XYZ file of C-alpha atoms in Angstrom:
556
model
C -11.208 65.778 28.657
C -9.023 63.486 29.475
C -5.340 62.193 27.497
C -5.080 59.219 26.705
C -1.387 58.017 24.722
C -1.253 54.433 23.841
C 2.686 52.995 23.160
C 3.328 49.945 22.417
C 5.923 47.306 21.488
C 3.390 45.769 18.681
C 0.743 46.932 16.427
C -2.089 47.777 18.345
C -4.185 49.731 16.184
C -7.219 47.271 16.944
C -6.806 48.498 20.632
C -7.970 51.890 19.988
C -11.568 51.313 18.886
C -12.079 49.270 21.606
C -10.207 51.707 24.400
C -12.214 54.503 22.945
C -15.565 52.679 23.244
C -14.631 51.200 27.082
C -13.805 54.763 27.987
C -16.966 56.101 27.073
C -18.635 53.295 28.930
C -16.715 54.498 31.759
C -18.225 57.906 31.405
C -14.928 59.242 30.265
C -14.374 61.709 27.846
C -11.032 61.302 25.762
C -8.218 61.812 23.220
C -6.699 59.629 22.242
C -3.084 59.011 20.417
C -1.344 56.093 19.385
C 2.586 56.099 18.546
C 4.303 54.428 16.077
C 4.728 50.502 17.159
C 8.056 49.425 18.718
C 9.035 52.830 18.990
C 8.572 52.988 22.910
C 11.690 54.274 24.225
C 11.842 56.676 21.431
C 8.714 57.914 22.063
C 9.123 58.399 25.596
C 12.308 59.865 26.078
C 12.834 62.323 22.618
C 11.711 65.673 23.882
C 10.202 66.675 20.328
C 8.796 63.248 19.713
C 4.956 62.586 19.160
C 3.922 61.663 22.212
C 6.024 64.462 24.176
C 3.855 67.318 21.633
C 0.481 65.414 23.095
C 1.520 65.822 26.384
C -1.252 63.041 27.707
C -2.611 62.887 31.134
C -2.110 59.016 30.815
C 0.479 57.200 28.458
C -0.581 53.600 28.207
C 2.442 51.637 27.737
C 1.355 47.929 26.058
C 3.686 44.813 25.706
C 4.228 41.836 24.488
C 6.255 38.750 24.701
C 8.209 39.249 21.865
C 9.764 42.317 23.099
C 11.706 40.608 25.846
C 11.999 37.158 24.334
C 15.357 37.712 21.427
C 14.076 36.648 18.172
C 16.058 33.261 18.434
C 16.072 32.664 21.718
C 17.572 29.448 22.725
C 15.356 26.644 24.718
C 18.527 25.243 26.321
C 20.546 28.499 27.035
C 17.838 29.999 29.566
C 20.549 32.130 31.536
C 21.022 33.653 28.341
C 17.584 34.220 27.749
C 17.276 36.169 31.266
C 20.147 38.211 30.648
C 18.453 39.302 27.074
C 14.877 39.612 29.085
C 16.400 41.816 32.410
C 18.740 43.825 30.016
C 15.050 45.056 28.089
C 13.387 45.493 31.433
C 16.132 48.333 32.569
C 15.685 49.536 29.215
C 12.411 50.275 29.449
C 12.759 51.569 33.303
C 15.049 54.039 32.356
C 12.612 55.437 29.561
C 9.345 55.260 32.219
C 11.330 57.036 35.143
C 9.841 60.876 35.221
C 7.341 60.425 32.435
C 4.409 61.527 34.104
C 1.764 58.749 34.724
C 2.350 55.398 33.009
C 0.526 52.465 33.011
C 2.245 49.102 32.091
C 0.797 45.883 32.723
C 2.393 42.008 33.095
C 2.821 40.235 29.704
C 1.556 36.776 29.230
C 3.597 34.268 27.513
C 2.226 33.017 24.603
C 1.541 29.422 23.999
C 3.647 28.715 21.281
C 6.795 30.702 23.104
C 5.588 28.059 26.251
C 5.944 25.138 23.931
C 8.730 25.388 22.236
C 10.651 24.110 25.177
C 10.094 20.344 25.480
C 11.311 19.254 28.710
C 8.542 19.339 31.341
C 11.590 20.633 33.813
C 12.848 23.808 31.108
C 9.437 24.850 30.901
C 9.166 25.037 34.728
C 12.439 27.019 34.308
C 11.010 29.331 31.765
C 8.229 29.746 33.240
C 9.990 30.624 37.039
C 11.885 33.076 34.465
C 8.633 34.584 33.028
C 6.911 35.019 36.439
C 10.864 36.926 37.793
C 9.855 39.692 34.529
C 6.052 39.739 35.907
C 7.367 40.386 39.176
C 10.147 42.572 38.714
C 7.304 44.435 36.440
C 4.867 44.947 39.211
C 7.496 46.126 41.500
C 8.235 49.372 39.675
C 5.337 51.535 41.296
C 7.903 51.517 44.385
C 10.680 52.872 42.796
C 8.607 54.960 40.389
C 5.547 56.482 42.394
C 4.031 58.026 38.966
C 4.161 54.293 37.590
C 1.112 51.975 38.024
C 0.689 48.444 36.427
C -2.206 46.454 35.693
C -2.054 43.010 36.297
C -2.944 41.649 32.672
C -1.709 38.117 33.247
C -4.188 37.186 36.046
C -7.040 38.964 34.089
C -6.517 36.943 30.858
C -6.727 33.253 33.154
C -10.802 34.076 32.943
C -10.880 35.252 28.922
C -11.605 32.263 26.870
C -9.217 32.604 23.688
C -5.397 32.717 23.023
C -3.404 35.704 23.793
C -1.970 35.886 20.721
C -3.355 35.255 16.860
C -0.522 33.770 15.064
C -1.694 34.769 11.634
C -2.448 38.544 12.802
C 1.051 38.424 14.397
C 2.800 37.254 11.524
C 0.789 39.081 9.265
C 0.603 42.600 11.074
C 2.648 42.830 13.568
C -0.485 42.519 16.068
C 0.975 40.426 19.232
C -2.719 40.409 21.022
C -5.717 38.208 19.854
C -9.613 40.208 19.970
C -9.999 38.369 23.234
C -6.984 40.011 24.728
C -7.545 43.070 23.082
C -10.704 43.784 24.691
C -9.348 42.404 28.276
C -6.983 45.632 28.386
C -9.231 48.039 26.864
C -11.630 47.582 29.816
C -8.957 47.172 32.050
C -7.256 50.312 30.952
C -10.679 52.229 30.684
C -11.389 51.606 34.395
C -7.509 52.410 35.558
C -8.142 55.861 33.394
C -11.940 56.298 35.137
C -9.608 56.076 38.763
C -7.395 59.212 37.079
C -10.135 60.871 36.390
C -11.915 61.150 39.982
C -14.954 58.975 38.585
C -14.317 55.874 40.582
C -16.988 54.963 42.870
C -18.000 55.990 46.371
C -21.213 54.321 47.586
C -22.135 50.459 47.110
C -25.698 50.557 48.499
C -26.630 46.559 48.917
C -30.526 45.129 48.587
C -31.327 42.602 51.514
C -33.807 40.036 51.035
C -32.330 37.426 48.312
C -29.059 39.568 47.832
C -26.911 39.823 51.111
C -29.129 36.539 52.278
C -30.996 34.537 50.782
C -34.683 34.591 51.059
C -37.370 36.968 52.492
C -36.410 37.223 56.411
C -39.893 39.090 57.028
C -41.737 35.652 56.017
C -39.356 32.909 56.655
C -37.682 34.555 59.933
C -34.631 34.841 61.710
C -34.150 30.797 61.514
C -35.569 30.756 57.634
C -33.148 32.729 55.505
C -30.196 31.236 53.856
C -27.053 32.404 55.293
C -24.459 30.044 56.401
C -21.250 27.624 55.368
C -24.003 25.471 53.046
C -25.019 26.321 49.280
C -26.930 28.439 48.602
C -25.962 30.501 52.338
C -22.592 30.573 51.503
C -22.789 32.608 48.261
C -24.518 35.381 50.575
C -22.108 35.227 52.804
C -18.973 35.650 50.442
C -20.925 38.645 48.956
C -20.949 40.043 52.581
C -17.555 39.337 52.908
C -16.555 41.256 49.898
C -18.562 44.113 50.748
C -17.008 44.071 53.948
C -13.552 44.711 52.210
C -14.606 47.250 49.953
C -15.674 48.903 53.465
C -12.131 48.279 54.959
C -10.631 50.253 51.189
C -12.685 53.296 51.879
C -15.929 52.532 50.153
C -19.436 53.255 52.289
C -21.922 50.476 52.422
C -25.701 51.414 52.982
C -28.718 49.223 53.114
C -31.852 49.441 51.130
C -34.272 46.798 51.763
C -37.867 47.060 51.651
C -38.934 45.417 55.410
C -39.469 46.171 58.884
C -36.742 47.859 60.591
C -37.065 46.427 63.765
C -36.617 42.857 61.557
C -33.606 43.635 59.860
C -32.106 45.368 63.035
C -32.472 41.981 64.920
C -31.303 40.093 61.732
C -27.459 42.516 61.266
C -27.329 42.389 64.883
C -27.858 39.179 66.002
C -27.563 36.313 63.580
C -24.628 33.941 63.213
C -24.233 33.952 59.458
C -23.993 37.913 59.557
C -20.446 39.053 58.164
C -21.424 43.087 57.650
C -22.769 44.607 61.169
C -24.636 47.753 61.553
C -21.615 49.794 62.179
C -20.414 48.529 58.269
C -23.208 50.230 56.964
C -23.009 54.103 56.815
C -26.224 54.076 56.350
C -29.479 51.855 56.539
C -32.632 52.390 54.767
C -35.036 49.939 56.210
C -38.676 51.039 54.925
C -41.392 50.912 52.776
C -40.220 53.613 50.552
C -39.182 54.190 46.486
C -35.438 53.234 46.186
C -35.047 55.704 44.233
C -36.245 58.122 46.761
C -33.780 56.641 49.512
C -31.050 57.015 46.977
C -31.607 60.580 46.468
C -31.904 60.952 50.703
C -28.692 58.903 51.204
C -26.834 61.615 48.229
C -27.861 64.378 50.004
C -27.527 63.284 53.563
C -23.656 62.038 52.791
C -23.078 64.879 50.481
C -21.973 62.770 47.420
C -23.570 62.854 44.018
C -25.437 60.050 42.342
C -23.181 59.402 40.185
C -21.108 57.902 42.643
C -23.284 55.403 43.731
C -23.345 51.597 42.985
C -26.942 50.152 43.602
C -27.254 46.300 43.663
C -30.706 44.441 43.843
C -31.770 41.354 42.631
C -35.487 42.788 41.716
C -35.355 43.582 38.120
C -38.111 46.541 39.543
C -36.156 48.247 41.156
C -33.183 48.218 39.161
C -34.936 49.402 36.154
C -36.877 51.777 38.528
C -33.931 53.479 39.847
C -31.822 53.016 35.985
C -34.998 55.322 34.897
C -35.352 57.701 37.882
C -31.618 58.061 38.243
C -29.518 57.406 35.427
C -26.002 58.838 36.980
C -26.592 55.810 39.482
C -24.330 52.883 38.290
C -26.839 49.566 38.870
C -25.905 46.193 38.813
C -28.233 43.332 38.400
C -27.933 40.320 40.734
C -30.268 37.876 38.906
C -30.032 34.256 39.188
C -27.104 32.132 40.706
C -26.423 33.838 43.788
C -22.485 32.626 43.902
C -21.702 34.260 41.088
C -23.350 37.581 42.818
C -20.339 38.473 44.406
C -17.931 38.742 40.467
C -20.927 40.534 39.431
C -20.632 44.021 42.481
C -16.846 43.763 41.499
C -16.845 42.659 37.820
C -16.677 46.779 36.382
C -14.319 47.620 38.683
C -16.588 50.836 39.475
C -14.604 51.257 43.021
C -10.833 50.817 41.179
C -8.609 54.106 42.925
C -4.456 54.517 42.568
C -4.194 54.326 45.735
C -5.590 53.413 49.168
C -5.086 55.576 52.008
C -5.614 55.612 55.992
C -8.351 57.886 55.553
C -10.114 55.314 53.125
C -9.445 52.884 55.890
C -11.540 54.586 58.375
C -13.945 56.034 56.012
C -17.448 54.782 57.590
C -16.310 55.339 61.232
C -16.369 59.231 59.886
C -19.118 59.488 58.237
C -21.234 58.010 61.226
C -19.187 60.234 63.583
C -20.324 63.248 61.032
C -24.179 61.796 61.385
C -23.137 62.281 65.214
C -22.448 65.722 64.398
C -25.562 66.623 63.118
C -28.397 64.470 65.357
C -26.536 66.789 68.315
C -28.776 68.386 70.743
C -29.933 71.583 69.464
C -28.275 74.853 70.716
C -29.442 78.077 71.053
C -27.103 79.293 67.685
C -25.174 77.260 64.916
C -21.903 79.398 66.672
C -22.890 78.239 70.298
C -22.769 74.199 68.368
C -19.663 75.419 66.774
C -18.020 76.505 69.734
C -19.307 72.787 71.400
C -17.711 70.860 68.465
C -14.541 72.210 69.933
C -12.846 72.408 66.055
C -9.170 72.085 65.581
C -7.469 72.924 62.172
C -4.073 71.318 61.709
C -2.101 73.354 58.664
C 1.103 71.727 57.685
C 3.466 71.612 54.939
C 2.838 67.882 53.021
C 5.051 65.324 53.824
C 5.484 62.287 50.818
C 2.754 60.357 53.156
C 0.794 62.888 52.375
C 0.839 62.937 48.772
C -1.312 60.246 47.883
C -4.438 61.648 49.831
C -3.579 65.046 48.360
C -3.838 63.235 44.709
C -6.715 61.803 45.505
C -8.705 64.785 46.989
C -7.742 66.849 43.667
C -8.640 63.651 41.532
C -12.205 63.254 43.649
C -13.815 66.484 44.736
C -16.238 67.919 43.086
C -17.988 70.892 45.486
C -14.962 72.511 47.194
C -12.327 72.258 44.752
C -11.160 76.239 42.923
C -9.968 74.477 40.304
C -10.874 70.910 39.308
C -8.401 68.663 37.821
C -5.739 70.785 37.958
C -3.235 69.114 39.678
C -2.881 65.422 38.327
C -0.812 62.645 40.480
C 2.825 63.806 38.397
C 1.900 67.165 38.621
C 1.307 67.386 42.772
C 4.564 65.114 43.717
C 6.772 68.257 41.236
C 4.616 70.947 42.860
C 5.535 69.850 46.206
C 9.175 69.682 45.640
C 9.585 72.848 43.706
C 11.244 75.463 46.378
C 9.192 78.512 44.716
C 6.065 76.821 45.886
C 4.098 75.318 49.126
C 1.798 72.268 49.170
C -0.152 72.219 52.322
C -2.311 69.724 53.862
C -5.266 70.053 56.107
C -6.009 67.695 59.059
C -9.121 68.559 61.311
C -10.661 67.099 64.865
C -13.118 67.292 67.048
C -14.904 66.337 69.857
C -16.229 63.627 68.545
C -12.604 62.285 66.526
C -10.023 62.893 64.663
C -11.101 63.508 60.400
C -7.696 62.907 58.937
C -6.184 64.965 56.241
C -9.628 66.270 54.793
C -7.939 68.939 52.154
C -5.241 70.520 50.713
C -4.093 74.060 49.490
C -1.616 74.544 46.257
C 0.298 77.870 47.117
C 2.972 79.669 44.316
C 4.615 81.822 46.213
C 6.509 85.494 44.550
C 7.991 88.372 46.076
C 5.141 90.452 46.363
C 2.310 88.347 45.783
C 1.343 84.831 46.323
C -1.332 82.634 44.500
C -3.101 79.962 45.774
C -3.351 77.598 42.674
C -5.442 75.249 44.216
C -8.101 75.110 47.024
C -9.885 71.532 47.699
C -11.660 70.360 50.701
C -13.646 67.181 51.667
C -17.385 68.186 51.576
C -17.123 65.729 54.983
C -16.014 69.476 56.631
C -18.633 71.856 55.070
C -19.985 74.613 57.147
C -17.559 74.431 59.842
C -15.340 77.265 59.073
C -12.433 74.932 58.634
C -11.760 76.594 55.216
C -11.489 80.181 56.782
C -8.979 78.561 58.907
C -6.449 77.003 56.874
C -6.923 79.938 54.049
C -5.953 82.200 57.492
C -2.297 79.706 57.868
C -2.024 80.595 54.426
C -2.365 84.375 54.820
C -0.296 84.081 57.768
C 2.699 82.076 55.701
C 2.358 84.927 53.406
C 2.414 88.034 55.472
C 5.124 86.661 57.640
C 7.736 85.832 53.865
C 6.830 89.735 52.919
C 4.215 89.264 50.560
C 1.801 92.173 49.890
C -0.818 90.559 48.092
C -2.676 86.970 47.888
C -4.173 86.170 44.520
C -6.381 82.947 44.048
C -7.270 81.055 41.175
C -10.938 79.688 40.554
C -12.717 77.791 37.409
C -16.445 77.468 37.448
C -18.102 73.423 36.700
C -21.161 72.345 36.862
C -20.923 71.210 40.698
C -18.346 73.124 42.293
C -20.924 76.119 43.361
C -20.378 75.300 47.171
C -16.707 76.636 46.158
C -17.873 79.874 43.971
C -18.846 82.187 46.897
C -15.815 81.445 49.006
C -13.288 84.074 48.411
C -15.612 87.449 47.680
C -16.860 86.209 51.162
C -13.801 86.854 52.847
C -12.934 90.097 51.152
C -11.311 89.070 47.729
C -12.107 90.907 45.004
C -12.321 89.520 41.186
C -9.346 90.223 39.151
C -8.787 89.534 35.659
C -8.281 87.203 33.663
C -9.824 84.834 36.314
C -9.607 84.598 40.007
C -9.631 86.821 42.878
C -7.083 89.062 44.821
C -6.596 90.143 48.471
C -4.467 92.700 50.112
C -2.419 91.280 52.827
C -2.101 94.870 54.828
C -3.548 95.722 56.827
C -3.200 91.694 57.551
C -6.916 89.983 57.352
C -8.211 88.000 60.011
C -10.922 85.225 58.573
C -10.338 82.560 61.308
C -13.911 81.904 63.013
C -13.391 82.511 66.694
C -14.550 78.878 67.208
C -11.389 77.185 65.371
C -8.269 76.356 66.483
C -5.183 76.846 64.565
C -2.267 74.432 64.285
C 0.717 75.065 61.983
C 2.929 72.455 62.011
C 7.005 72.354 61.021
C 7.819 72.061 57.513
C 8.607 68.526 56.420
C 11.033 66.617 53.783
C 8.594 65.700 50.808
């Protein structure tokens, strides 16, 4: 359950139906609470106010024009106008700054507001004006890392309607029209699906009449449509936008019914391609179901379904896979082909806080992890394990760190002891509180470096410390990389004076992979919930195949 505060400047009771509905669409379950319009300072810095006794996981902070602009502003007095418009903006800073995670967004200027200066020159000023708030809006996230802010200004150039119903307004109080309305809700709904760990993972692309045009195993190499001309050039800007979902961290795969040998020749060869083989994490070039190659590619990357994006122009096998697998998200790529690449990016499915350098090199790991497993057989897994030639890096998180760490607790679902339990707010406090210890976990091989693949939430007492938090990438599985950094943990502990290491764990539906971890290295259950080890004599759970590396303790 996830909650959701909405706080606004105006009356935006008609934002709530439509938020609520969005969210669901989202696949998000929420509660929601609106505060009492123009009350948003109030409501964000009283300590027994309503929105402090909610305590949301997201407060949704909505604006409007008229909350900067004074009430009789003067057209030909603009410096006065700024003044009145920056002195609101610090205002509203001050109330944001350690609130936990708020969303603003930029706040269009209303025709009428536009209009009432006459001069084609004062309206450029007013408008240069406007665009310093917009800007000055979109840089808080860098002085406030809990901050985010949508963008609502460039969203509403593509809504057909006013921003703003006069009558409503003057009637109500309500500052946004329907069209507007809706515009955030989805906006918001999709920012909220990011907090939630629900954004998207997997785009997996049809070929024939979807990344080019035509059928390449009748027309050929030379015959399909892919080029600088209409209709090649809408296939290639869908390429091209795939290819920069890549570069963010999403995986691309390939389901196209054909010959492989065909569409081999075709990614690696012709001039119009944008995406190469090594863009694609994984190609499935057969004769096969989709539906059946979806559930393959799951299982072989270790993600669920519900992760996945599948877009096809063949209203078969969209409705075939919508019916075999309805966790998959599908989007249809029917007629115009230029307007195929708005529709792969028009629900925002792949929408995160934040991008890291381990998104950035996402595919080149996963296809160094299908290394991993096509090597030649050994004799025994720990014979392979000693080949892989693991290290473990263990080291207290530095603020560059952070983000991943968010994200990890935000999107595992398998390793993780407790899911959800550390929000973005929560893990920046937890790693600057001096009674605990956030560490992160970096691992290579012989075959490259991972990157920070998890991350360990320790409380550390006198006598006994917890670990809060446990999460791992389901990239390392099976590699006894979590024995490792749970032994830097034990080691941490034994060496402060602690006599006991307690761990916290919450069943869910999918984190079974994370169940059987601690009663197999000797904890024992403990009540309420969670498990308990005694540090003496001191364990030893590191495989003998693992290297340890504990790094220095770093300013967070």
């Amino acid at each position: 359950m996830t909650r959701v505060a909405v706080v606004a400047t105006f009356t935006a009771d008609g934002v709530l139906p439509l938020l609520r509905s969005a969210l669901e669409q989202a696949g998000i379950e929420a509660e929601l609470h609106l505060c009492p319009f123009g009350q948003v300072e109030t409501e964000l810095t009283a300590p027994d106010s309503g929105l402090a006794r909610f305590a949301p996981d997201v407060t949704l902070v909505l604006l409007h024009d008229g909350a900067f602009l004074p009430a009789a502003w003067d057209p030909t007095r603009l410096d006065g106008v700024e003044d009145a418009v920056r002195a609101r903006l610090e205002s509203l800073e001050s109330a944001i700054a350690g609130r936990g995670t708020v969303v603003l967004h930029t706040v269009p200027l209303s025709r009428v507001e536009q209009r009432t200066v006459v001069s084609y020159r004062g309206r450029a000023a007013l408008g240069r004006l406007w665009r310093r708030l917009n800007s000055a809006l979109l840089e808080l996230p860098d002085r406030h890392p809990s901050v985010h802010v949508l963008d609502l200004e460039a969203v509403l150039v593509d809504e057909a309607g006013p921003v703003r119903d006069e009558r409503l307004y003057r009637y109500a109080s309500m500052a946004w029209s329907a069209v507007a309305e809706r515009a955030y809700a989805r906006e918001a709904a999709a920012f909220c699906r990011a907090v939630a760990g629900r954004s998207a993972k997997v785009l997996v692309l049809d070929g024939d009449n979807t990344l080019w045009g035509g059928v390449v195993g009748d027309d050929g190499l030379a015959g399909i449509q892919l080029g600088p001309l209409y209709p090649g050039n809408a296939h290639v800007d869908l390429q091209r936008r795939a290819l920069a979902l890549r570069r963010q961290g999403v995986l691309l795969a390939l389901a196209s019914k054909n010959s492989a040998e065909v569409v081999d020749e075709l990614l690696a060869e012709h001039p119009g391609m944008v995406l190469r083989p090594t863009d694609f994490v994984a190609l499935a070039v057969n004769w096969q179901p989709k539906d059946g190659n979806l559930r393959e590619l799951a299982a072989e990357l270790n993600v669920g379904l519900d992760s996945f994006v599948f877009a096809d122009d063949s209203r078969f096998e969209r409705e075939l896979v919508r019916e075999a697998l309805p966790s998959v998200r599908v989007v249809p790529l029917d007629g115009d082909p230029a307007g195929f690449s708005d529709l792969v990016l028009a629900d925002d499915h792949f929408a995160v806080l934040e991008t890291t350098e381990t998104d950035r090199s996402r595919t080149d790991l996963y296809r160094a992890r299908r290394e991993r497993n096509s090597l030649a057989a050994f004799s025994s897994p720990e014979e392979y394990l000693h080949e892989l030639q693991l290290v473990v890096a263990v080291r207290e998180a530095t603020r560059y760190d952070l983000p991943r760490l968010v994200q990890l607790s935000l999107r595992t679902n398998q390793f993780v002891m407790v899911r959800g339990a550390h929000s973005e707010t929560g893990t920046r406090e937890f790693a600057e509180s001096p009674d605990r210890l956030l560490l992160a976990i970096s691992v290579s091989d012989r075959f490259g470096d991972e990157g920070v693949v998890g991350g360990i939430w320790v409380s550390r007492g006198e006598r006994a410390w917890t670990v809060d938090n446990f999460v791992l990438s389901c990239r390392v599985f099976s590699r006894g990389v979590e024995h490792t950094a749970l032994q830097a943990v034990m080691d941490r502990a034994i060496a402060a004076g602690a006599e006991r290491l307690d761990a916290a764990f919450v069943a869910s539906e999918r984190n079974q992979p994370a169940a059987s971890f601690y009663p197999s290295v000797g904890f024992e259950a403990r009540e309420p919930s969670g498990y308990s080890l005694p540090l003496r004599p001191p364990p030893a759970v590191r495989p003998a195949w693992a290297t340890l590396i504990e790094g220095e303790t770093a300013d967070v």
